[in-house]
CSV table of C-alpha atoms in Angstrom, one decimal:
chain,number,residue,atom,x,y,z
P,1088,UNK,CA,-78.6,-41.3,7.7
P,1089,UNK,CA,-80.3,-38.0,9.0
P,1090,UNK,CA,-80.3,-35.2,6.5
P,1091,UNK,CA,-78.1,-32.4,7.6
P,1092,UNK,CA,-79.7,-29.1,8.7
P,1093,UNK,CA,-79.1,-25.9,7.1
P,1094,UNK,CA,-79.7,-22.8,9.0
P,1095,UNK,CA,-81.3,-20.0,7.1
P,1096,UNK,CA,-80.8,-16.4,8.0
P,1097,UNK,CA,-83.8,-14.5,9.4
P,1098,UNK,CA,-85.0,-11.9,7.0
P,1099,UNK,CA,-85.0,-8.3,8.3
P,1100,UNK,CA,-88.7,-8.0,8.3
P,1101,UNK,CA,-89.0,-11.1,10.3
P,1102,UNK,CA,-86.3,-10.0,12.7
P,1103,UNK,CA,-88.0,-6.7,13.3
P,1104,UNK,CA,-91.4,-8.3,13.9
P,1105,UNK,CA,-90.2,-11.2,16.1
P,1106,UNK,CA,-88.1,-9.0,18.4
P,1107,UNK,CA,-90.8,-6.3,18.6
P,1108,UNK,CA,-93.4,-9.1,19.6
P,1109,UNK,CA,-91.2,-10.3,22.3
P,1110,UNK,CA,-90.5,-7.0,23.5
P,1111,UNK,CA,-94.2,-6.0,23.9
P,1112,UNK,CA,-95.1,-9.4,25.2
P,1113,UNK,CA,-92.4,-9.1,27.9
P,1114,UNK,CA,-92.5,-5.3,28.8
P,1115,UNK,CA,-96.2,-4.4,27.8
P,1116,UNK,CA,-95.1,-1.6,25.5
P,1117,UNK,CA,-93.6,-0.8,22.2
P,1118,UNK,CA,-89.7,-0.6,21.7
P,1119,UNK,CA,-88.1,2.7,20.4
P,1120,UNK,CA,-86.5,0.8,17.5
P,1121,UNK,CA,-84.9,-2.5,16.4
P,1122,UNK,CA,-81.3,-2.9,15.4
P,1123,UNK,CA,-79.3,-5.8,14.1
P,1124,UNK,CA,-75.6,-7.1,14.1
P,1125,UNK,CA,-74.3,-10.2,12.2
P,1126,UNK,CA,-72.1,-13.0,13.2
P,1127,UNK,CA,-69.0,-13.7,11.4
P,1128,UNK,CA,-66.7,-16.2,9.7
P,1129,UNK,CA,-62.9,-15.7,9.9
P,1130,UNK,CA,-61.6,-16.7,6.5
P,1131,UNK,CA,-57.9,-16.9,7.9
P,1132,UNK,CA,-56.0,-15.3,10.7
P,1133,UNK,CA,-56.7,-17.2,13.9
P,1134,UNK,CA,-55.5,-16.1,17.1
P,1135,UNK,CA,-53.6,-13.3,15.6
P,1136,UNK,CA,-55.8,-10.4,16.7
P,1137,UNK,CA,-54.5,-10.2,20.4
P,1138,UNK,CA,-50.9,-10.5,18.8
P,1139,UNK,CA,-51.3,-7.3,16.8
P,1140,UNK,CA,-51.5,-9.4,13.7
P,1141,UNK,CA,-53.7,-9.7,10.7
P,1142,UNK,CA,-57.1,-11.4,10.2
P,1143,UNK,CA,-59.8,-11.6,7.3
P,1144,UNK,CA,-63.5,-11.9,8.6
P,1145,UNK,CA,-66.6,-11.6,6.7
P,1146,UNK,CA,-70.0,-10.7,8.1
P,1147,UNK,CA,-72.8,-13.5,8.0
P,1148,UNK,CA,-76.2,-12.7,6.7
P,1149,UNK,CA,-77.1,-14.4,10.1
P,1150,UNK,CA,-77.9,-11.8,12.7
P,1151,UNK,CA,-79.0,-11.0,16.1
P,1152,UNK,CA,-82.0,-8.5,16.3
P,1153,UNK,CA,-82.6,-6.2,19.5
P,1154,UNK,CA,-85.7,-4.3,20.2
P,1155,UNK,CA,-84.8,-1.8,22.7
P,1156,UNK,CA,-86.2,1.2,24.7
P,1157,UNK,CA,-84.2,3.4,27.0
P,1158,UNK,CA,-85.1,3.9,30.7
P,1159,UNK,CA,-85.0,7.0,32.9
P,1160,UNK,CA,-83.3,5.0,35.6
P,1161,UNK,CA,-80.3,2.7,35.8
P,1162,UNK,CA,-82.1,-0.7,35.7
P,1163,UNK,CA,-81.6,-3.0,32.8
P,1164,UNK,CA,-84.2,-5.8,31.8
P,1165,UNK,CA,-83.2,-8.2,28.9
P,1166,UNK,CA,-85.1,-11.2,27.4
P,1167,UNK,CA,-84.0,-13.7,24.6
P,1168,UNK,CA,-86.1,-15.8,22.4
P,1169,UNK,CA,-83.8,-18.7,23.7
P,1170,UNK,CA,-85.7,-18.5,26.9
P,1171,UNK,CA,-88.5,-16.1,26.4
P,1172,UNK,CA,-90.2,-16.6,29.9
P,1173,UNK,CA,-87.3,-15.5,31.9
P,1174,UNK,CA,-86.1,-11.8,32.1
P,1175,UNK,CA,-82.6,-11.1,33.4
P,1176,UNK,CA,-82.2,-7.9,35.4
P,1177,UNK,CA,-79.4,-5.8,36.5
P,1178,UNK,CA,-78.7,-2.2,37.8
P,1179,UNK,CA,-75.8,-0.1,36.2
P,1180,UNK,CA,-75.4,2.0,39.4
P,1181,UNK,CA,-72.3,0.8,41.3
P,1182,UNK,CA,-71.9,-2.1,38.9
P,1183,UNK,CA,-68.3,-3.7,38.7
P,1184,UNK,CA,-66.6,-5.9,36.3
P,1185,UNK,CA,-68.0,-9.6,36.5
P,1186,UNK,CA,-71.1,-8.2,38.5
P,1187,UNK,CA,-73.5,-9.8,36.2
P,1188,UNK,CA,-73.6,-13.7,35.6
P,1189,UNK,CA,-75.0,-15.5,32.6
P,1190,UNK,CA,-75.7,-14.2,29.0
P,1191,UNK,CA,-77.1,-10.9,30.4
P,1192,UNK,CA,-73.6,-10.0,31.2
P,1193,UNK,CA,-73.1,-9.3,27.4
P,1194,UNK,CA,-75.6,-6.5,26.8
P,1195,UNK,CA,-75.3,-5.0,30.2
P,1196,UNK,CA,-71.7,-4.9,30.0
P,1197,UNK,CA,-71.8,-2.8,27.0
P,1198,UNK,CA,-73.8,-0.2,28.9
P,1199,UNK,CA,-71.4,-0.4,31.8
P,1200,UNK,CA,-68.5,0.0,29.6
P,1201,UNK,CA,-69.8,3.1,27.9
P,1202,UNK,CA,-70.7,4.6,31.3
P,1203,UNK,CA,-67.2,4.0,32.4
P,1204,UNK,CA,-66.0,6.2,29.4
P,1205,UNK,CA,-68.2,9.0,30.6
P,1206,UNK,CA,-71.2,8.7,28.4
P,1207,UNK,CA,-74.4,9.4,29.6
P,1208,UNK,CA,-76.0,6.1,29.2
P,1209,UNK,CA,-78.9,4.8,31.6
P,1210,UNK,CA,-80.8,1.7,31.8
P,1211,UNK,CA,-82.7,0.0,29.1
P,1212,UNK,CA,-85.3,-2.9,28.2
P,1213,UNK,CA,-84.4,-5.1,25.4
P,1214,UNK,CA,-85.4,-8.2,23.6
P,1215,UNK,CA,-83.2,-10.3,21.6
P,1216,UNK,CA,-83.9,-12.5,18.7
P,1217,UNK,CA,-81.0,-14.3,16.8
P,1218,UNK,CA,-80.2,-16.7,14.2
P,1219,UNK,CA,-76.5,-17.0,14.8
P,1220,UNK,CA,-76.0,-20.4,16.2
P,1221,UNK,CA,-75.0,-20.2,19.9
P,1222,UNK,CA,-71.8,-21.9,20.8
P,1223,UNK,CA,-70.8,-22.3,17.1
P,1224,UNK,CA,-67.7,-20.0,17.0
P,1225,UNK,CA,-69.4,-17.9,14.6
P,1226,UNK,CA,-69.5,-15.0,17.3
P,1227,UNK,CA,-73.1,-14.9,18.6
P,1228,UNK,CA,-71.7,-13.0,21.5
P,1229,UNK,CA,-70.3,-10.1,19.3
P,1230,UNK,CA,-73.5,-10.0,17.4
P,1231,UNK,CA,-75.3,-9.5,20.8
P,1232,UNK,CA,-72.7,-6.8,22.3
P,1233,UNK,CA,-72.6,-4.9,19.0
P,1234,UNK,CA,-76.3,-4.9,18.3
P,1235,UNK,CA,-76.6,-3.5,21.8
P,1236,UNK,CA,-73.9,-0.9,21.4
P,1237,UNK,CA,-75.4,0.4,18.2
P,1238,UNK,CA,-78.8,0.6,19.7
P,1239,UNK,CA,-77.5,2.4,22.7
P,1240,UNK,CA,-75.5,4.9,20.8
P,1241,UNK,CA,-78.7,5.7,18.8
P,1242,UNK,CA,-81.2,6.0,21.6
P,1243,UNK,CA,-78.7,8.0,23.8
P,1244,UNK,CA,-77.6,10.3,21.2
P,1245,UNK,CA,-73.8,9.5,21.3
P,1246,UNK,CA,-73.3,9.9,17.6
P,1247,UNK,CA,-70.6,7.2,16.9
P,1248,UNK,CA,-72.6,4.7,15.0
P,1249,UNK,CA,-72.8,6.6,11.6
P,1250,UNK,CA,-69.2,6.4,10.6
P,1251,UNK,CA,-66.7,3.6,10.5
P,1252,UNK,CA,-64.1,5.7,12.6
P,1253,UNK,CA,-66.8,6.5,15.1
P,1254,UNK,CA,-67.9,2.9,15.3
P,1255,UNK,CA,-64.5,2.0,16.9
P,1256,UNK,CA,-65.6,3.6,20.2
P,1257,UNK,CA,-68.7,1.3,20.2
P,1258,UNK,CA,-66.4,-1.7,19.3
P,1259,UNK,CA,-64.1,-0.9,22.3
P,1260,UNK,CA,-67.2,-1.0,24.6
P,1261,UNK,CA,-68.3,-4.4,23.1
P,1262,UNK,CA,-64.8,-5.8,23.6
P,1263,UNK,CA,-64.5,-4.5,27.2
P,1264,UNK,CA,-68.1,-6.1,27.9
P,1265,UNK,CA,-66.9,-9.5,26.8
P,1266,UNK,CA,-63.4,-9.3,28.5
P,1267,UNK,CA,-64.3,-7.7,31.8
P,1268,UNK,CA,-68.0,-8.3,32.4
P,1269,UNK,CA,-68.6,-11.7,30.8
P,1270,UNK,CA,-65.0,-12.9,31.3
P,1271,UNK,CA,-64.7,-14.1,27.9
P,1272,UNK,CA,-61.3,-13.2,26.4
P,1273,UNK,CA,-61.5,-11.4,23.0
P,1274,UNK,CA,-58.8,-9.7,20.9
P,1275,UNK,CA,-61.5,-7.6,18.8
P,1276,UNK,CA,-61.6,-9.5,15.5
P,1277,UNK,CA,-65.3,-10.4,16.1
P,1278,UNK,CA,-66.5,-7.0,17.1
P,1279,UNK,CA,-64.7,-5.2,14.2
P,1280,UNK,CA,-66.1,-7.8,11.8
P,1281,UNK,CA,-69.8,-7.2,13.1
P,1282,UNK,CA,-69.5,-3.4,13.0
P,1283,UNK,CA,-67.2,-2.8,9.9
P,1284,UNK,CA,-67.6,-5.3,7.2
P,1285,UNK,CA,-69.2,-4.5,4.1
P,1286,UNK,CA,-71.4,-6.5,1.5
P,1287,UNK,CA,-69.3,-8.4,-0.9
P,1288,UNK,CA,-66.1,-7.9,1.0
P,1289,UNK,CA,-63.8,-9.4,3.5
P,1290,UNK,CA,-62.3,-7.0,6.0
P,1291,UNK,CA,-58.6,-7.0,6.2
P,1292,UNK,CA,-58.0,-6.2,9.9
P,1293,UNK,CA,-54.5,-5.0,11.1
P,1294,UNK,CA,-54.5,-5.2,14.8
P,1295,UNK,CA,-51.4,-3.1,15.4
P,1296,UNK,CA,-52.5,-0.8,18.3
P,1297,UNK,CA,-50.5,2.2,16.9
P,1298,UNK,CA,-52.8,2.4,13.8
P,1299,UNK,CA,-55.8,4.7,13.5
P,1300,UNK,CA,-59.3,3.6,12.7
P,1301,UNK,CA,-58.7,4.8,9.2
P,1302,UNK,CA,-55.5,2.8,8.8
P,1303,UNK,CA,-56.2,-0.4,10.3
P,1304,UNK,CA,-58.8,-1.9,7.9
P,1305,UNK,CA,-59.3,-2.4,4.2
P,1306,UNK,CA,-62.1,-4.0,2.3
P,1307,UNK,CA,-61.1,-6.8,0.2
P,1308,UNK,CA,-63.4,-7.9,-2.8
P,1309,UNK,CA,-64.6,-11.6,-1.7
P,1310,UNK,CA,-67.0,-12.5,-4.6
P,1311,UNK,CA,-67.3,-16.3,-4.3
P,1312,UNK,CA,-69.8,-16.5,-7.3
P,1313,UNK,CA,-67.2,-14.9,-9.8
P,1314,UNK,CA,-65.0,-17.8,-9.1
P,1315,UNK,CA,-67.8,-20.5,-9.3
P,1316,UNK,CA,-67.2,-21.1,-5.4
P,1317,UNK,CA,-69.3,-21.4,-2.2
P,1318,UNK,CA,-68.1,-21.1,1.3
P,1319,UNK,CA,-69.6,-23.8,3.6
P,1320,UNK,CA,-69.7,-23.2,7.2
P,1321,UNK,CA,-70.6,-26.1,9.5
P,1322,UNK,CA,-71.2,-25.8,13.0
P,1323,UNK,CA,-70.0,-29.0,14.6
P,1324,UNK,CA,-72.0,-28.6,17.7
P,1325,UNK,CA,-68.9,-29.6,19.8
P,1326,UNK,CA,-69.1,-27.6,22.9
P,1327,UNK,CA,-67.4,-24.2,22.4
P,1328,UNK,CA,-66.5,-21.9,25.3
P,1329,UNK,CA,-63.8,-19.2,25.6
P,1330,UNK,CA,-64.3,-18.5,29.1
P,1331,UNK,CA,-62.9,-21.8,30.4
P,1332,UNK,CA,-59.3,-20.5,30.7
P,1333,UNK,CA,-57.8,-22.2,27.5
P,1334,UNK,CA,-58.0,-19.0,25.5
P,1335,UNK,CA,-56.6,-17.0,28.2
P,1336,UNK,CA,-53.8,-19.3,28.6
P,1337,UNK,CA,-52.6,-19.2,25.1
P,1338,UNK,CA,-52.8,-15.3,25.0
P,1339,UNK,CA,-50.9,-15.1,28.2
P,1340,UNK,CA,-48.3,-17.5,26.7
P,1341,UNK,CA,-47.9,-15.3,23.6
P,1342,UNK,CA,-47.8,-12.0,25.6
P,1343,UNK,CA,-44.8,-13.8,27.7
P,1344,UNK,CA,-43.1,-14.8,24.5
P,1345,UNK,CA,-43.1,-11.3,23.3
P,1346,UNK,CA,-41.7,-10.1,26.5
P,1347,UNK,CA,-38.8,-12.7,26.4
P,1348,UNK,CA,-38.2,-11.6,22.8
P,1349,UNK,CA,-38.1,-8.0,23.9
P,1350,UNK,CA,-40.8,-6.9,21.4
P,1351,UNK,CA,-44.1,-5.3,22.1
P,1352,UNK,CA,-46.1,-8.0,20.4
P,1353,UNK,CA,-45.6,-10.9,18.2
P,1354,UNK,CA,-46.4,-9.0,15.0
P,1355,UNK,CA,-42.9,-7.5,15.3
P,1356,UNK,CA,-41.5,-11.0,15.1
P,1357,UNK,CA,-43.6,-11.8,12.1
P,1358,UNK,CA,-42.7,-8.7,10.2
P,1359,UNK,CA,-39.2,-9.1,10.9
P,1360,UNK,CA,-39.0,-12.7,10.0
P,1361,UNK,CA,-40.5,-12.0,6.5
P,1362,UNK,CA,-38.1,-9.0,5.9
P,1363,UNK,CA,-35.0,-11.3,6.6
P,1364,UNK,CA,-33.1,-12.5,3.9
P,1365,UNK,CA,-33.8,-16.1,4.9
P,1366,UNK,CA,-37.1,-16.1,6.7
P,1367,UNK,CA,-36.8,-19.8,7.5
P,1368,UNK,CA,-33.6,-19.2,9.2
P,1369,UNK,CA,-35.0,-16.1,11.0
P,1370,UNK,CA,-37.9,-18.1,12.4
P,1371,UNK,CA,-35.4,-20.8,13.7
P,1372,UNK,CA,-33.5,-18.2,15.6
P,1373,UNK,CA,-36.6,-16.5,17.0
P,1374,UNK,CA,-37.9,-20.0,18.2
P,1375,UNK,CA,-34.5,-20.9,19.6
P,1376,UNK,CA,-34.6,-17.9,21.8
P,1377,UNK,CA,-37.7,-19.2,23.6
P,1378,UNK,CA,-37.5,-21.5,26.6
P,1379,UNK,CA,-39.8,-24.4,26.1
P,1380,UNK,CA,-41.5,-26.4,23.3
P,1381,UNK,CA,-45.0,-25.3,24.2
P,1382,UNK,CA,-44.2,-21.6,23.7
P,1383,UNK,CA,-42.3,-22.3,20.6
P,1384,UNK,CA,-45.2,-23.8,19.1
P,1385,UNK,CA,-47.6,-21.2,19.9
P,1386,UNK,CA,-45.3,-18.6,18.6
P,1387,UNK,CA,-44.6,-20.5,15.4
P,1388,UNK,CA,-48.5,-20.5,14.7
P,1389,UNK,CA,-48.9,-16.9,15.2
P,1390,UNK,CA,-46.0,-15.7,13.1
P,1391,UNK,CA,-46.8,-18.0,10.3
P,1392,UNK,CA,-50.6,-17.4,10.3
P,1393,UNK,CA,-49.9,-13.6,9.9
P,1394,UNK,CA,-48.1,-14.4,6.7
P,1395,UNK,CA,-50.8,-16.9,5.6
P,1396,UNK,CA,-53.3,-13.9,5.7
P,1397,UNK,CA,-51.2,-11.8,3.5
P,1398,UNK,CA,-50.7,-14.5,1.0
P,1399,UNK,CA,-54.3,-15.6,1.0
P,1400,UNK,CA,-55.5,-11.9,0.1
P,1401,UNK,CA,-53.1,-11.9,-2.8
P,1402,UNK,CA,-54.1,-15.5,-3.9
P,1403,UNK,CA,-57.8,-14.9,-3.9
P,1404,UNK,CA,-57.5,-11.6,-5.6
P,1405,UNK,CA,-55.4,-13.3,-8.4
P,1406,UNK,CA,-58.0,-16.1,-8.7
P,1407,UNK,CA,-55.5,-18.7,-7.5
P,1408,UNK,CA,-58.1,-20.7,-5.8
P,1409,UNK,CA,-55.8,-23.7,-5.3
P,1410,UNK,CA,-53.3,-21.6,-3.4
P,1411,UNK,CA,-56.1,-20.2,-1.2
P,1412,UNK,CA,-57.3,-23.6,-0.4
P,1413,UNK,CA,-53.8,-24.8,0.6
P,1414,UNK,CA,-53.5,-21.9,2.9
P,1415,UNK,CA,-56.8,-22.9,4.5
P,1416,UNK,CA,-55.3,-26.2,5.0
P,1417,UNK,CA,-52.2,-24.9,6.4
P,1418,UNK,CA,-53.9,-22.9,8.8
P,1419,UNK,CA,-55.9,-25.7,10.3
P,1420,UNK,CA,-52.9,-27.9,10.5
P,1421,UNK,CA,-51.0,-25.2,12.4
P,1422,UNK,CA,-54.1,-24.6,14.7
P,1423,UNK,CA,-54.3,-28.4,15.4
P,1424,UNK,CA,-50.6,-29.2,15.9
P,1425,UNK,CA,-49.0,-25.8,17.1
P,1426,UNK,CA,-51.7,-24.0,18.8
P,1427,UNK,CA,-53.7,-27.1,19.9
P,1428,UNK,CA,-57.2,-25.6,19.8
P,1429,UNK,CA,-59.1,-28.2,17.6
P,1430,UNK,CA,-61.2,-31.0,18.9
P,1431,UNK,CA,-61.9,-34.3,17.1
P,1432,UNK,CA,-65.2,-32.9,15.5
P,1433,UNK,CA,-63.4,-30.2,14.1
P,1434,UNK,CA,-60.5,-32.3,12.7
P,1435,UNK,CA,-62.9,-35.0,11.4
P,1436,UNK,CA,-65.1,-32.5,9.6
P,1437,UNK,CA,-62.1,-30.7,8.1
P,1438,UNK,CA,-60.8,-34.1,6.7
P,1439,UNK,CA,-64.0,-35.2,5.2
P,1440,UNK,CA,-64.4,-31.9,3.4
P,1441,UNK,CA,-60.9,-32.3,2.1
P,1442,UNK,CA,-61.3,-35.9,0.9
P,1443,UNK,CA,-64.4,-34.8,-0.9
P,1444,UNK,CA,-63.2,-32.1,-3.3
P,1445,UNK,CA,-62.9,-29.0,-1.1
P,1446,UNK,CA,-60.2,-26.8,-2.3
P,1447,UNK,CA,-59.3,-26.3,1.6
P,1448,UNK,CA,-61.0,-26.4,4.8
P,1449,UNK,CA,-60.1,-25.1,8.4
P,1450,UNK,CA,-61.7,-24.4,11.9
P,1451,UNK,CA,-62.7,-20.8,12.2
P,1452,UNK,CA,-63.0,-19.0,15.5
P,1453,UNK,CA,-61.3,-19.5,18.7
P,1454,UNK,CA,-61.5,-23.3,18.6
P,1455,UNK,CA,-62.1,-25.9,21.4
P,1456,UNK,CA,-65.4,-26.6,19.5
P,1457,UNK,CA,-67.3,-24.6,17.1
P,1458,UNK,CA,-67.3,-24.5,13.5
P,1459,UNK,CA,-65.2,-25.3,10.2
P,1460,UNK,CA,-65.4,-23.6,6.8
P,1461,UNK,CA,-64.6,-25.3,3.6
P,1462,UNK,CA,-64.2,-23.6,0.1
P,1463,UNK,CA,-65.9,-25.6,-2.4
P,1464,UNK,CA,-67.4,-25.4,-5.9
P,1465,UNK,CA,-70.6,-23.8,-6.4
P,1466,UNK,CA,-73.5,-26.2,-5.7
P,1467,UNK,CA,-71.4,-28.6,-3.6
P,1468,UNK,CA,-72.1,-27.2,0.0
P,1469,UNK,CA,-75.0,-29.6,0.6
P,1470,UNK,CA,-73.4,-32.6,-0.5
P,1471,UNK,CA,-70.0,-31.9,1.4
P,1472,UNK,CA,-72.1,-31.1,4.7
P,1473,UNK,CA,-74.1,-34.4,4.3
P,1474,UNK,CA,-71.0,-36.4,4.0
P,1475,UNK,CA,-69.6,-34.8,7.1
P,1476,UNK,CA,-73.0,-35.3,9.0
P,1477,UNK,CA,-72.7,-39.0,7.8
P,1478,UNK,CA,-69.4,-39.4,9.4
P,1479,UNK,CA,-70.4,-37.6,12.5
P,1480,UNK,CA,-73.4,-40.1,12.9
P,1481,UNK,CA,-71.0,-43.1,12.4
P,1482,UNK,CA,-68.7,-41.6,15.2
P,1483,UNK,CA,-71.4,-40.9,17.6
P,1484,UNK,CA,-70.8,-37.1,17.3
P,1485,UNK,CA,-73.6,-34.6,17.8
P,1486,UNK,CA,-75.4,-33.9,14.3
P,1487,UNK,CA,-73.7,-30.9,12.8
P,1488,UNK,CA,-75.5,-27.9,11.3
P,1489,UNK,CA,-74.5,-26.0,8.3
P,1490,UNK,CA,-75.1,-22.6,6.6
P,1491,UNK,CA,-74.0,-20.7,3.6
P,1492,UNK,CA,-71.2,-18.1,4.4
P,1493,UNK,CA,-71.9,-15.2,2.3
P,1494,UNK,CA,-70.1,-11.7,2.8
P,1495,UNK,CA,-72.7,-9.5,4.2
P,1496,UNK,CA,-73.1,-6.1,5.7
P,1497,UNK,CA,-72.4,-4.7,9.1
P,1498,UNK,CA,-74.8,-3.7,12.1
P,1499,UNK,CA,-77.5,-1.4,11.2
P,1500,UNK,CA,-81.0,-0.1,12.3
P,1501,UNK,CA,-83.9,-1.7,11.0
P,1502,UNK,CA,-86.8,0.3,12.6
């Protein structure tokens, strides 16, 4: 059996050196600076963000670095270490939604979105170096859009990157880039995590639209070592795409359900159910008001997942790791049966982790491929990851990759 690969984060100095070197080789001059933004792991609260719910991400130490220099015209040229010999180009002048294809849509779309808001943003040259695994469900796309947003904010003097409240403007540009330029539906969880998480904490994000940026987040201590724990993140390497219509279909179903229930979003249902004298009866009555079983399953996942986030926050704060693990398990089971976003690789990885001592395990991210997380005793991540890799080999799956998920800091400037 082959040994499972663990992905180490790129240290800041190396990220600066590599992105600067790629920039100089490609464009023949020095960048104005280097910025970074992290990928994320969502601990719990999946497919709740676009339903005005709650979610609980942490930023990873694994980051995307961008070396960037502004231009005086509206041309954009971008290159990545994934394919360093090919430079993608676009022009912001007259650009419309969906006007850029391929990976370049993400960074170009950020500048496009800022310009639509009236900001004086022109073109730029940029080189990207990343250790956030592509297609892993750990939000490599948000790491790219958020690092771009922070860099453009800096070089064009917009003034939003230095405060938490200000960063929401940049987050909105990153979201619009993904939704409208790249065509990948996103509810905002990933971008908020990349721009607003703090080291040693999980970000409790309340996605109700009526809340201000000062009201919709709180930093929750997430010190795994204090509890003798590790959080294993394992990329199953099953193909992961959110722009193939599946994610958008589920989002549309939830929005239609809210319309039928005559509420602005499913968060209203979740809150009302939990305040009822008999929440189980209230949930049944809510589901009975919906026209088909498919919609009922989708809504049941969302409203129960929102409550799982609340319960997990309290359980972890109280040191009730057994309960925290049970909530991980319940979340995955709901995503598998009610929301139907898992694939065999995700389910097998979760099952192996649970059978081999994990307190709990669940898929993380949008699903349809991607990664799982498992809450394990300190020192056991390598062992559990290897057991999953062995089972994958027996089943003929792609070899998975693993990494240590440690609550890390948000996007920043390096040089």
